[in-house]
Coordinates of C-alpha atoms and ligand atoms in Angstrom, one line a residue:
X227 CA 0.0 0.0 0.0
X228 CA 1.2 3.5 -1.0
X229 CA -0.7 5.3 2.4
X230 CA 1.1 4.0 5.2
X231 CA 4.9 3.8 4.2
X232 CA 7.1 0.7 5.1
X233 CA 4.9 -1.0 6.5
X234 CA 2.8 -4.2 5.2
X235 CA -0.6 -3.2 3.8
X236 CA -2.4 -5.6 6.3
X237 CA -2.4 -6.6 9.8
X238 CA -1.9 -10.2 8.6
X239 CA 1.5 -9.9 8.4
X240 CA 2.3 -9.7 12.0
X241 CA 0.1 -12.3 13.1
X242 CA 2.0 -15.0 10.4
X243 CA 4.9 -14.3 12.7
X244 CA 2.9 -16.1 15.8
X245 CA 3.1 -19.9 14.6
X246 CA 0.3 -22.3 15.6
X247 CA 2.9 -25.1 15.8
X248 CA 4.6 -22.9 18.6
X249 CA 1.6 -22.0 20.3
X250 CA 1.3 -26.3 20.4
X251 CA 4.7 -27.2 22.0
X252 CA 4.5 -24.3 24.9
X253 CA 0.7 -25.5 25.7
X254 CA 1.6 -27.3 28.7
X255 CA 4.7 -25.9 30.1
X256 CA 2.1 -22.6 29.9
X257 CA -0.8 -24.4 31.5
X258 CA 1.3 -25.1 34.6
X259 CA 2.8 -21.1 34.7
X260 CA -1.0 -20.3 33.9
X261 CA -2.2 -22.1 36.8
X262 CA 0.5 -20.7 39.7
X263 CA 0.1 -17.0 38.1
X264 CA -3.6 -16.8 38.3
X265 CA -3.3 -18.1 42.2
X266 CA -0.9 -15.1 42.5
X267 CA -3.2 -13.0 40.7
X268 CA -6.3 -13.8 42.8
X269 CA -3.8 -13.3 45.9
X270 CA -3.3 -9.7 45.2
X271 CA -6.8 -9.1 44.1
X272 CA -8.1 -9.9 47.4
X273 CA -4.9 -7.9 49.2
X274 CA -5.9 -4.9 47.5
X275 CA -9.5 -5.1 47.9
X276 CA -9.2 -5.4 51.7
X277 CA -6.4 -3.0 52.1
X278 CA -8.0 -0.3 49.7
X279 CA -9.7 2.7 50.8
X280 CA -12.3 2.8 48.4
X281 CA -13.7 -0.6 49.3
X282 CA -15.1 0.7 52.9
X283 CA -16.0 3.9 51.0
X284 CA -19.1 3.0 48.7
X285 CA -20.8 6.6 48.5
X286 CA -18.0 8.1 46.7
X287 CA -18.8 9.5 43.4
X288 CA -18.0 7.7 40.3
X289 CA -16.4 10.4 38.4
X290 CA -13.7 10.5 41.1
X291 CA -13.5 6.9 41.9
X292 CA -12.5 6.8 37.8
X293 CA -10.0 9.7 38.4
X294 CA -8.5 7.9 41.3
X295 CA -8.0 5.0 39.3
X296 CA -6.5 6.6 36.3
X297 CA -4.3 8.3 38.6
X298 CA -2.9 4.9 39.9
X299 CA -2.3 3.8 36.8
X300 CA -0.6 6.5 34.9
X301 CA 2.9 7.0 34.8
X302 CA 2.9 10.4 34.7
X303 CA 5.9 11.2 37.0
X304 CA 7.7 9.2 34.9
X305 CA 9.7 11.3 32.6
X306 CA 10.7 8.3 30.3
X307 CA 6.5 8.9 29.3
X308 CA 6.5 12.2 29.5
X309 CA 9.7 12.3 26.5
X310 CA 7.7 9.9 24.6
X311 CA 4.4 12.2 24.5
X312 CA 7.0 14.9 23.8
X313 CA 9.1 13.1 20.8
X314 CA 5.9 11.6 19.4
X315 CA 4.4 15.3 19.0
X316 CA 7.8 16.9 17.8
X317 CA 6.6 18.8 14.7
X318 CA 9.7 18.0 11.9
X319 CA 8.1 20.5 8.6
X320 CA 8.0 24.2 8.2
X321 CA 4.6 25.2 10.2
X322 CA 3.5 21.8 10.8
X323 CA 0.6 21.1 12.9
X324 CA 1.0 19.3 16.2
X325 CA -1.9 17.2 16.3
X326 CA -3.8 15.1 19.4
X327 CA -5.7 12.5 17.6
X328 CA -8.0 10.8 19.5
X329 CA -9.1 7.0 18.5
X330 CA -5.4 6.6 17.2
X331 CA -5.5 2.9 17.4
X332 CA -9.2 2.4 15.4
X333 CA -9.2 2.3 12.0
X334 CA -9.4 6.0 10.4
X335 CA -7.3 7.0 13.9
X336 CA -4.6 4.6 12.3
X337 CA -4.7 6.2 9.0
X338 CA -4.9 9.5 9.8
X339 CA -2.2 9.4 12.1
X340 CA 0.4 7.8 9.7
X341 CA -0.3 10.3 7.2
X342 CA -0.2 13.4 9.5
X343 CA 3.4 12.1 10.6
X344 CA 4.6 11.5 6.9
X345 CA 4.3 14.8 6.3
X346 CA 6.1 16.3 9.0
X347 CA 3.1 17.2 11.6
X348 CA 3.8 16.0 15.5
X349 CA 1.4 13.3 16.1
X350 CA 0.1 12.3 19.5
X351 CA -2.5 9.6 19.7
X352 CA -4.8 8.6 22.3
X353 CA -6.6 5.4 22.7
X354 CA -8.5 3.5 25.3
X355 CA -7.7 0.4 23.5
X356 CA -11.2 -1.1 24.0
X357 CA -12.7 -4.7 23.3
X358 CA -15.5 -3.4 21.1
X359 CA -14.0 -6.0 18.1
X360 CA -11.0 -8.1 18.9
X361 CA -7.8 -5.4 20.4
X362 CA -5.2 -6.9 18.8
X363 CA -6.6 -5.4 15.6
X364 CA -5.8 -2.3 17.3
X365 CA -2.1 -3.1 19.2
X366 CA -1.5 -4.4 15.1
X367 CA -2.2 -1.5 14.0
X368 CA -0.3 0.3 17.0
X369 CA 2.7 -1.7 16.3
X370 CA 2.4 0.0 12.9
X371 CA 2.3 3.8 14.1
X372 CA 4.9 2.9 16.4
X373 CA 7.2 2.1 13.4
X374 CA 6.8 5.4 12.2
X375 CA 7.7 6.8 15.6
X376 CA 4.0 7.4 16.9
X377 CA 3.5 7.1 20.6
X378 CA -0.4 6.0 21.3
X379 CA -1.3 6.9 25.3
X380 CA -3.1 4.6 26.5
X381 CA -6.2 6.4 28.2
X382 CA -9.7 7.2 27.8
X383 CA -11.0 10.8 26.7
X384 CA -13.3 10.7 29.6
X385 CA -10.2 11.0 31.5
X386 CA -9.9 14.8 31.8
X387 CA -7.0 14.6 33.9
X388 CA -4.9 12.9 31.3
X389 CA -6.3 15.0 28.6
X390 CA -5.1 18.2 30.9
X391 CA -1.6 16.6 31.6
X392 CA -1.0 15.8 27.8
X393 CA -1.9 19.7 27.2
X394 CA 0.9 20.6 29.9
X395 CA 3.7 18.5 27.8
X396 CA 2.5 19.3 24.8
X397 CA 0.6 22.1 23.4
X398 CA -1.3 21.2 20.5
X399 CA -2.4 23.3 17.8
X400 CA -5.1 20.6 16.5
X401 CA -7.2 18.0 18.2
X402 CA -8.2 15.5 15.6
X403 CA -10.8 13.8 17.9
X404 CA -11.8 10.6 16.3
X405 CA -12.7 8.3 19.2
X406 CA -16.0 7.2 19.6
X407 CA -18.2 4.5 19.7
X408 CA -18.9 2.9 16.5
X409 CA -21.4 0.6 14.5
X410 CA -25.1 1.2 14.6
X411 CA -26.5 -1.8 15.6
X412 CA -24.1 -2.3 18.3
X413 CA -26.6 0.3 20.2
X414 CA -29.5 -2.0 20.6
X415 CA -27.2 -4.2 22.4
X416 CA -25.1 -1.6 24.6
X417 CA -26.3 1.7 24.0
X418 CA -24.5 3.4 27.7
X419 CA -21.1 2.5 25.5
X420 CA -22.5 5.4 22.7
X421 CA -23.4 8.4 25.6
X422 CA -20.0 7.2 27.3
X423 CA -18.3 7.9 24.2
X424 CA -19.6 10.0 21.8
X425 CA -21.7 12.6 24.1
X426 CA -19.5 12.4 27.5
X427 CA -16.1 11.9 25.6
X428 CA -16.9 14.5 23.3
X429 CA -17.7 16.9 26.1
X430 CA -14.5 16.0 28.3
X431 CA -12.1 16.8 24.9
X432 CA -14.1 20.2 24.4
X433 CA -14.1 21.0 28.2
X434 CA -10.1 20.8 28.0
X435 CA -9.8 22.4 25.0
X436 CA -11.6 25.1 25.7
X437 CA -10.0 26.1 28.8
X438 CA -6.0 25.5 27.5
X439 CA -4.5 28.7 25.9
X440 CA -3.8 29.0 23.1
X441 CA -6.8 26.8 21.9
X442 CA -6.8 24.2 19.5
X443 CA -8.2 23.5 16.5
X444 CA -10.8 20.6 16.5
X445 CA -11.9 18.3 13.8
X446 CA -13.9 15.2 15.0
X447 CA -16.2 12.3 13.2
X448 CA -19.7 12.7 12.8
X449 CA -21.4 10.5 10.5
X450 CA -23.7 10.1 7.8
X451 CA -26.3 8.8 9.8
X452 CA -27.2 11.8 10.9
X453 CA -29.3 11.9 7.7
X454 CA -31.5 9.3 9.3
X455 CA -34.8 8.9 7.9
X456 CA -34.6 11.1 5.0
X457 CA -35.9 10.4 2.1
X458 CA -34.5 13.6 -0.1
X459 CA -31.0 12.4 -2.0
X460 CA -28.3 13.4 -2.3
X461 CA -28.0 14.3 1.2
X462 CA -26.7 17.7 1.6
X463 CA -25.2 19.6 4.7
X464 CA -28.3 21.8 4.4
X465 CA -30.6 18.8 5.0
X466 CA -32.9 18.0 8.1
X467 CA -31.1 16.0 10.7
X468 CA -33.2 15.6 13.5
X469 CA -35.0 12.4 12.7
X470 CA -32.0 9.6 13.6
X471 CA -33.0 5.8 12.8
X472 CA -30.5 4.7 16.1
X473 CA -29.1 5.6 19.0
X474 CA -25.7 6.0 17.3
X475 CA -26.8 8.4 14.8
X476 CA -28.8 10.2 17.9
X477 CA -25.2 10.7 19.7
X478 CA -23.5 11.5 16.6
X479 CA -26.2 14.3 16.0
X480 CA -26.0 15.6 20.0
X481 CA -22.0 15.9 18.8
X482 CA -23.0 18.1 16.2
X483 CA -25.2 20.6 18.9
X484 CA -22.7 20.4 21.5
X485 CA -20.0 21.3 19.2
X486 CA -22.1 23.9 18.3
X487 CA -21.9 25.4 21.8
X488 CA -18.7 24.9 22.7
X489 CA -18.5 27.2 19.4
X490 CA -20.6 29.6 20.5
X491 CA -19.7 30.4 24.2
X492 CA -15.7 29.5 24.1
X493 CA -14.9 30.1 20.8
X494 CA -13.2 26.9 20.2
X495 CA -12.7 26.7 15.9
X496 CA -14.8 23.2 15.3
X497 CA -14.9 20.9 12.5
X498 CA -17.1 18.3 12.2
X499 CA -16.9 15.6 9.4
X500 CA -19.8 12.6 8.3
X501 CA -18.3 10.0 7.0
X502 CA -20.1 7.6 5.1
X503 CA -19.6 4.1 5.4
X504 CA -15.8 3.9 5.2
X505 CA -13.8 1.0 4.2
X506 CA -10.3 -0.1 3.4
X507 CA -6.8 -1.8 4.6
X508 CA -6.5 -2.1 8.5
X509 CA -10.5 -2.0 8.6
X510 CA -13.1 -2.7 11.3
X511 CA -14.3 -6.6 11.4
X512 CA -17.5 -5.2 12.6
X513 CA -18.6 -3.9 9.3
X514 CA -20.5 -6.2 6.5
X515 CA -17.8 -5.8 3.9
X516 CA -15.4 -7.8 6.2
X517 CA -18.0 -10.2 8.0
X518 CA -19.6 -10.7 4.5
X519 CA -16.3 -12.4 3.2
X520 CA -15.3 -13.9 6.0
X521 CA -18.5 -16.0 6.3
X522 CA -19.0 -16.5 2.1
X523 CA -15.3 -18.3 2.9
X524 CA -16.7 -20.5 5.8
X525 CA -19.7 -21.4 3.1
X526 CA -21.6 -19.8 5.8
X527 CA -24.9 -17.8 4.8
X528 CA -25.3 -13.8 4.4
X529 CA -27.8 -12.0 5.3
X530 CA -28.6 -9.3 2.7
X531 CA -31.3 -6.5 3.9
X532 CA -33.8 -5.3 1.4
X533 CA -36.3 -2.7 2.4
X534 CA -40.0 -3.2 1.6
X535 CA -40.9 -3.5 -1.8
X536 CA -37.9 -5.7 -2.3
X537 CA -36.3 -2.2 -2.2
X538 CA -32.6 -1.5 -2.8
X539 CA -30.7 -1.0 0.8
X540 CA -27.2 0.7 -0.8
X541 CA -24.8 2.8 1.1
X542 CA -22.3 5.4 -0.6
X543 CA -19.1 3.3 0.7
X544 CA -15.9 5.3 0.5
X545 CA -12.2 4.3 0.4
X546 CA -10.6 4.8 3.3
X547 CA -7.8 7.3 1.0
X548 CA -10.3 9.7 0.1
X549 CA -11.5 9.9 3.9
X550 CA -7.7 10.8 5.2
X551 CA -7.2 13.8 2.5
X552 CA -10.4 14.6 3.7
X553 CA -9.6 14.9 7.2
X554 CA -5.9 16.2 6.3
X555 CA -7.5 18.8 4.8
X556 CA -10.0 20.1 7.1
X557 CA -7.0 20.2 9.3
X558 CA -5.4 22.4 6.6
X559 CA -8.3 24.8 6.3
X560 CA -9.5 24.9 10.1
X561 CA -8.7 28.7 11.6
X562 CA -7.3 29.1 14.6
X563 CA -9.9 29.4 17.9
X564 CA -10.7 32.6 18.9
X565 CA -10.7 31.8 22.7
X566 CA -8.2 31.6 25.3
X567 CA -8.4 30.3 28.9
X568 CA -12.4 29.1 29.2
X569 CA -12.7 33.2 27.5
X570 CA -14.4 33.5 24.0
X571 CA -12.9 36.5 22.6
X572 CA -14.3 36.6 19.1
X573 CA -16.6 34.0 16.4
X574 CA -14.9 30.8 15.6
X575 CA -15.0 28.6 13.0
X576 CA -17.9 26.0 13.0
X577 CA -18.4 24.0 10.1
X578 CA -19.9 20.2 9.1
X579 CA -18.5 18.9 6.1
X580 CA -19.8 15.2 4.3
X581 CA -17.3 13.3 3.0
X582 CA -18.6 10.3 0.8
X583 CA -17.4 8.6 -2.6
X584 CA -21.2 10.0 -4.0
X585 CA -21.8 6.6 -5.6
X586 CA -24.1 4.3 -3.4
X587 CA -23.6 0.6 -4.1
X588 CA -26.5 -1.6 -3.2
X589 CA -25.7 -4.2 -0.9
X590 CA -26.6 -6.9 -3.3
X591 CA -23.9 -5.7 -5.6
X592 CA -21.0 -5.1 -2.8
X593 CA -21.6 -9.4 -2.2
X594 CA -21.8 -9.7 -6.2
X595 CA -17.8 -7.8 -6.1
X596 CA -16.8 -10.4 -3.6
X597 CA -18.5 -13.5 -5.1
X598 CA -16.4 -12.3 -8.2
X599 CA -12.9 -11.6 -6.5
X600 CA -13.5 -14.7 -3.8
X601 CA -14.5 -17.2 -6.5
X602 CA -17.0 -18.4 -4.5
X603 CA -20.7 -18.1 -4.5
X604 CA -22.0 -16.6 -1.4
X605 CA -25.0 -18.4 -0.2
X606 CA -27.4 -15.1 0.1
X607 CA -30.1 -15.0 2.6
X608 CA -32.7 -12.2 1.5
X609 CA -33.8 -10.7 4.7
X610 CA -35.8 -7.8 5.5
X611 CA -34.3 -4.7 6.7
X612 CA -34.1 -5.0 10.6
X613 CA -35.8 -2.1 12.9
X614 CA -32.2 -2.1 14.5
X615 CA -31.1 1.5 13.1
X616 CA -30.1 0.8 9.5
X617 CA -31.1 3.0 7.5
X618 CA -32.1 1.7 3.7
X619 CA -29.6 4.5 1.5
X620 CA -27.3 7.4 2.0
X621 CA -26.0 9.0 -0.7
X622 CA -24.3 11.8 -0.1
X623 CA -23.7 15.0 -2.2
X624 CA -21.5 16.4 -4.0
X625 CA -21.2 19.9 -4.4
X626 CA -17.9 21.7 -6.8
X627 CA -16.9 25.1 -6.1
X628 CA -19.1 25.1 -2.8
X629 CA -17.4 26.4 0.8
X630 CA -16.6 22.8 1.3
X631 CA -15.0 22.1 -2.4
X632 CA -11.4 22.0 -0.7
X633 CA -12.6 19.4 2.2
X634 CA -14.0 17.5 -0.5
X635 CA -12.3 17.8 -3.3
X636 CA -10.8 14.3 -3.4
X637 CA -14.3 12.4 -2.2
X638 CA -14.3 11.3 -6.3
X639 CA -10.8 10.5 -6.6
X640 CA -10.9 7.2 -5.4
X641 CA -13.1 4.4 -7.0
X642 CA -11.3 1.4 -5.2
X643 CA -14.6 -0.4 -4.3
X644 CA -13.1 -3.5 -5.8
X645 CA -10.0 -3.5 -3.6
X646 CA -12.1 -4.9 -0.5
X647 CA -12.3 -8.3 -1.2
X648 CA -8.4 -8.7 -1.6
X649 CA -7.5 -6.3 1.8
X650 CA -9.9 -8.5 3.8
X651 CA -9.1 -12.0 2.8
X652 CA -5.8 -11.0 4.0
X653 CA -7.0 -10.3 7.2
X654 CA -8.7 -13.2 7.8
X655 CA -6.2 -14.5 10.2
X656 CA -8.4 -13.0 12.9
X657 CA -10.3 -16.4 12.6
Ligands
UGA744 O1 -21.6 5.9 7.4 C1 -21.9 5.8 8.6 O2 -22.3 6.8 9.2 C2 -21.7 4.5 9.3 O3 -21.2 3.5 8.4 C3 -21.1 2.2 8.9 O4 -22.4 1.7 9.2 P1 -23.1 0.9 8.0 O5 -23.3 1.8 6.8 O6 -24.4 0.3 8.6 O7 -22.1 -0.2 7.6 P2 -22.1 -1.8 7.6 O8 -22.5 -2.3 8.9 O9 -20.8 -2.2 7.0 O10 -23.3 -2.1 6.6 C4 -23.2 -1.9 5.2 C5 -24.5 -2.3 4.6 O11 -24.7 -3.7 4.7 C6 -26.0 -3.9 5.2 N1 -26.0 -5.1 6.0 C7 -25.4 -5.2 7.1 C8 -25.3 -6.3 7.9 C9 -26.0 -7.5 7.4 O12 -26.0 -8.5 8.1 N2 -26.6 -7.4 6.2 C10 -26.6 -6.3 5.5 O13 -27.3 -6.3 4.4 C11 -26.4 -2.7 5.9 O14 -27.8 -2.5 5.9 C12 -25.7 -1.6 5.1 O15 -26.5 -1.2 4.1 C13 -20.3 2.2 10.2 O16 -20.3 0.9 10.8 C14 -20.8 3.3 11.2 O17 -19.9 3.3 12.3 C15 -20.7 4.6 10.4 O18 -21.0 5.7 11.2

């Protein structure tokens, strides 16, 4: 792959290292290690839990009792992490950016981040390294930044005290803010995971942005499905958004107002970007694209929505290239926030860009590409579309010579649909 220099195009290639045959002749010298450390493990469980202040104390708030904890487990008197953070954010070009970017371990984080660094910008990410879809997907992909000299912290952005110590090393002049909770029908299922994330995470980054001086810049994800249940395509910036078809696209939207605020009463310069279906190397096994393939492989059946009327679900699925110069160039166009200190001192930048490939591809044709590339014939399973927060298009818009034409001007660049099928059967060593 051209994006992410020296390094393999795919995860695969550090797992090939681990041998299955190795795994085999350590089995039971491990099993008798396994046993004595998890004694010693419960051991110290049970020390701590009788020798720890907090266990006697149940009415202390949670927000502290999670400060405590990060506080214990940070090593921020260490200066050994503090150089790190500092060398990891060195800017190395003429007026580069140095650049907090939050998520740095998921899939756009990854990408992103490489190709800030390339060009010269200090790059700092930030990940909580959750179990969402299998983590060593992300420490892969960590492994990979790491390469190209890109220190990932590992914290969570409802941590305001690491978020404040990371602006005392370093002072950023861009937050790329990218974590979040993902997947829309993950929220039937877990739906305190999406406020955690996208509405309380989103409010901690803002909350520490806004009071550091100078402030940064911030460009975060949205998503398209804050388009919801429109019916009016292509969907345009301009368009309704207050009917979401899940709780994901519900959080996503409350990003968008709260950004809005933190516009409006500290100034902060904000950014925010809806992605559409993104796809690529290095990409999230959640998605269908990946689960699709994996399962026509296993002669498994897939299930393929169609709305009523044996209508067309399709979604405007966009390479994950055209998403980075996206995001690079938001960056690139963001002005500075007016604010300083928790103070507003002027109007700020607030802006909300799409960026998709403004082609939808119905579903049925996505498992037609990977019957084709595969060489095997998917056994399809015609279902109808769930009430689980899919919505049955999005499309969105494309607009030339509009406020936005820079943001976007690369969304058509790409037309790589075909290159799924051979990025995810190498990364099928995940089963
Ligand atoms: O653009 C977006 O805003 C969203 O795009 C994706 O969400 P989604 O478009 O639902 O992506 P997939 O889960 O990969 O689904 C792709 C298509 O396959 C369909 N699908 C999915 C699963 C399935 O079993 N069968 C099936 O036909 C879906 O209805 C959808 O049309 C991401 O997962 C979200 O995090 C992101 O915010």
């Amino acid at each position: 792959m051209s994006h992410i220099d020296n390094t393999p195009s795919t995860p695969g290639k550090f797992k090939m290292e681990k041998s299955p045959y190795i795994h085999r002749l350590r089995f039971h010298s491990s099993l008798a290690k396994l046993t004595f450390w998890s004694f010693m493990f419960l051991g110290l469980i049970l020390i701590f839990f009788f020798r720890s202040p907090s266990s006697s104390s149940s009415s202390s708030p949670i927000s502290s009792d999670l400060s405590r904890r990060s506080l214990r487990t940070h090593s921020w008197a260490d200066p050994v992490w503090e150089k790190r953070v500092r060398s990891s954010a060195r800017v190395r070009s003429h007026n580069g950016f140095t650049v907090l970017v939050t998520g740095a371990a998921g899939f756009v984080g990854t990408h992103v981040s490489a190709a800030l660094k390339r060009r010269g910008d200090g790059v700092l990410g930030l990940d909580n390294f959750n179990d969402y879809y299998d983590p060593s997907l992300k420490r892969a992909r960590q492994a990979l930044l790491e390469r190209s000299g890109i220190f990932i912290v590992e914290g969570d952005i409802n941590d305001i005290d690491l978020l404040k110590k990371l602006f005392e090393v370093v002072s950023f002049t861009h937050v790329m803010h990218l974590a979040a909770q993902a997947g829309v029908r993950y929220a039937m299922e877990n739906p305190s995971s999406y406020v955690h994330s996208n509405i309380a995470g989103l409010v901690s980054v803002l909350e520490v942005c806004k009071s550091v001086n100078p402030q940064p810049s911030i460009v975060w994800a949205s998503s398209s499905s804050v388009y919801g249940l429109n019916t009016k395509v292509p969907f345009s910036e301009k368009d309704r958004t207050d009917q979401p078809a899940s709780l994901y696209a519900a959080t996503k939207k409350a990003g968008e107002e709260i950004a809005h605020t933190y516009n409006h009463i500290y100034g902060l310069s904000l950014t925010g970007l809806r992605f559409f279906t993104v796809y690529g190397p290095w990409g999230r096994p959640d998605m269908a694209y990946f689960f699709f393939t994996r399962d026509i492989l296993k002669g498994k059946s897939i299930p393929i929505f169609e709305a009523s009327n044996h209508g067309t679900v399709a979604r405007d699925f966009t390479y994950i290239d055209d998403i980075v110069k996206g995001c690079l160039a938001a960056l690139d166009t963001a002005e500075k926030s007016t604010g300083s200190g928790g103070k507003k001192k002027g109007p700020a930048q607030l802006r909300v860009f799409n960026l998709g490939n403004t082609s939808p591809v119905p579903v049925s044709d996505l498992v037609g590409i990977l019957e084709r590339l595969l060489k095997v014939k998917a056994k399809r399973m015609i279902m109808k579309l769930p009430r689980n927060g899919d919505v049955q298009f999005t499309h969105c818009e494309y607009k030339l010579g509009s406020e936005g034409a820079r943001v976007q001007a690369h969304n058509r660049s790409a037309d790589r649909f075909e290159e799924i099928c051979a990025v995810v059967s190498q990364l099928l060593w995940f089963w």
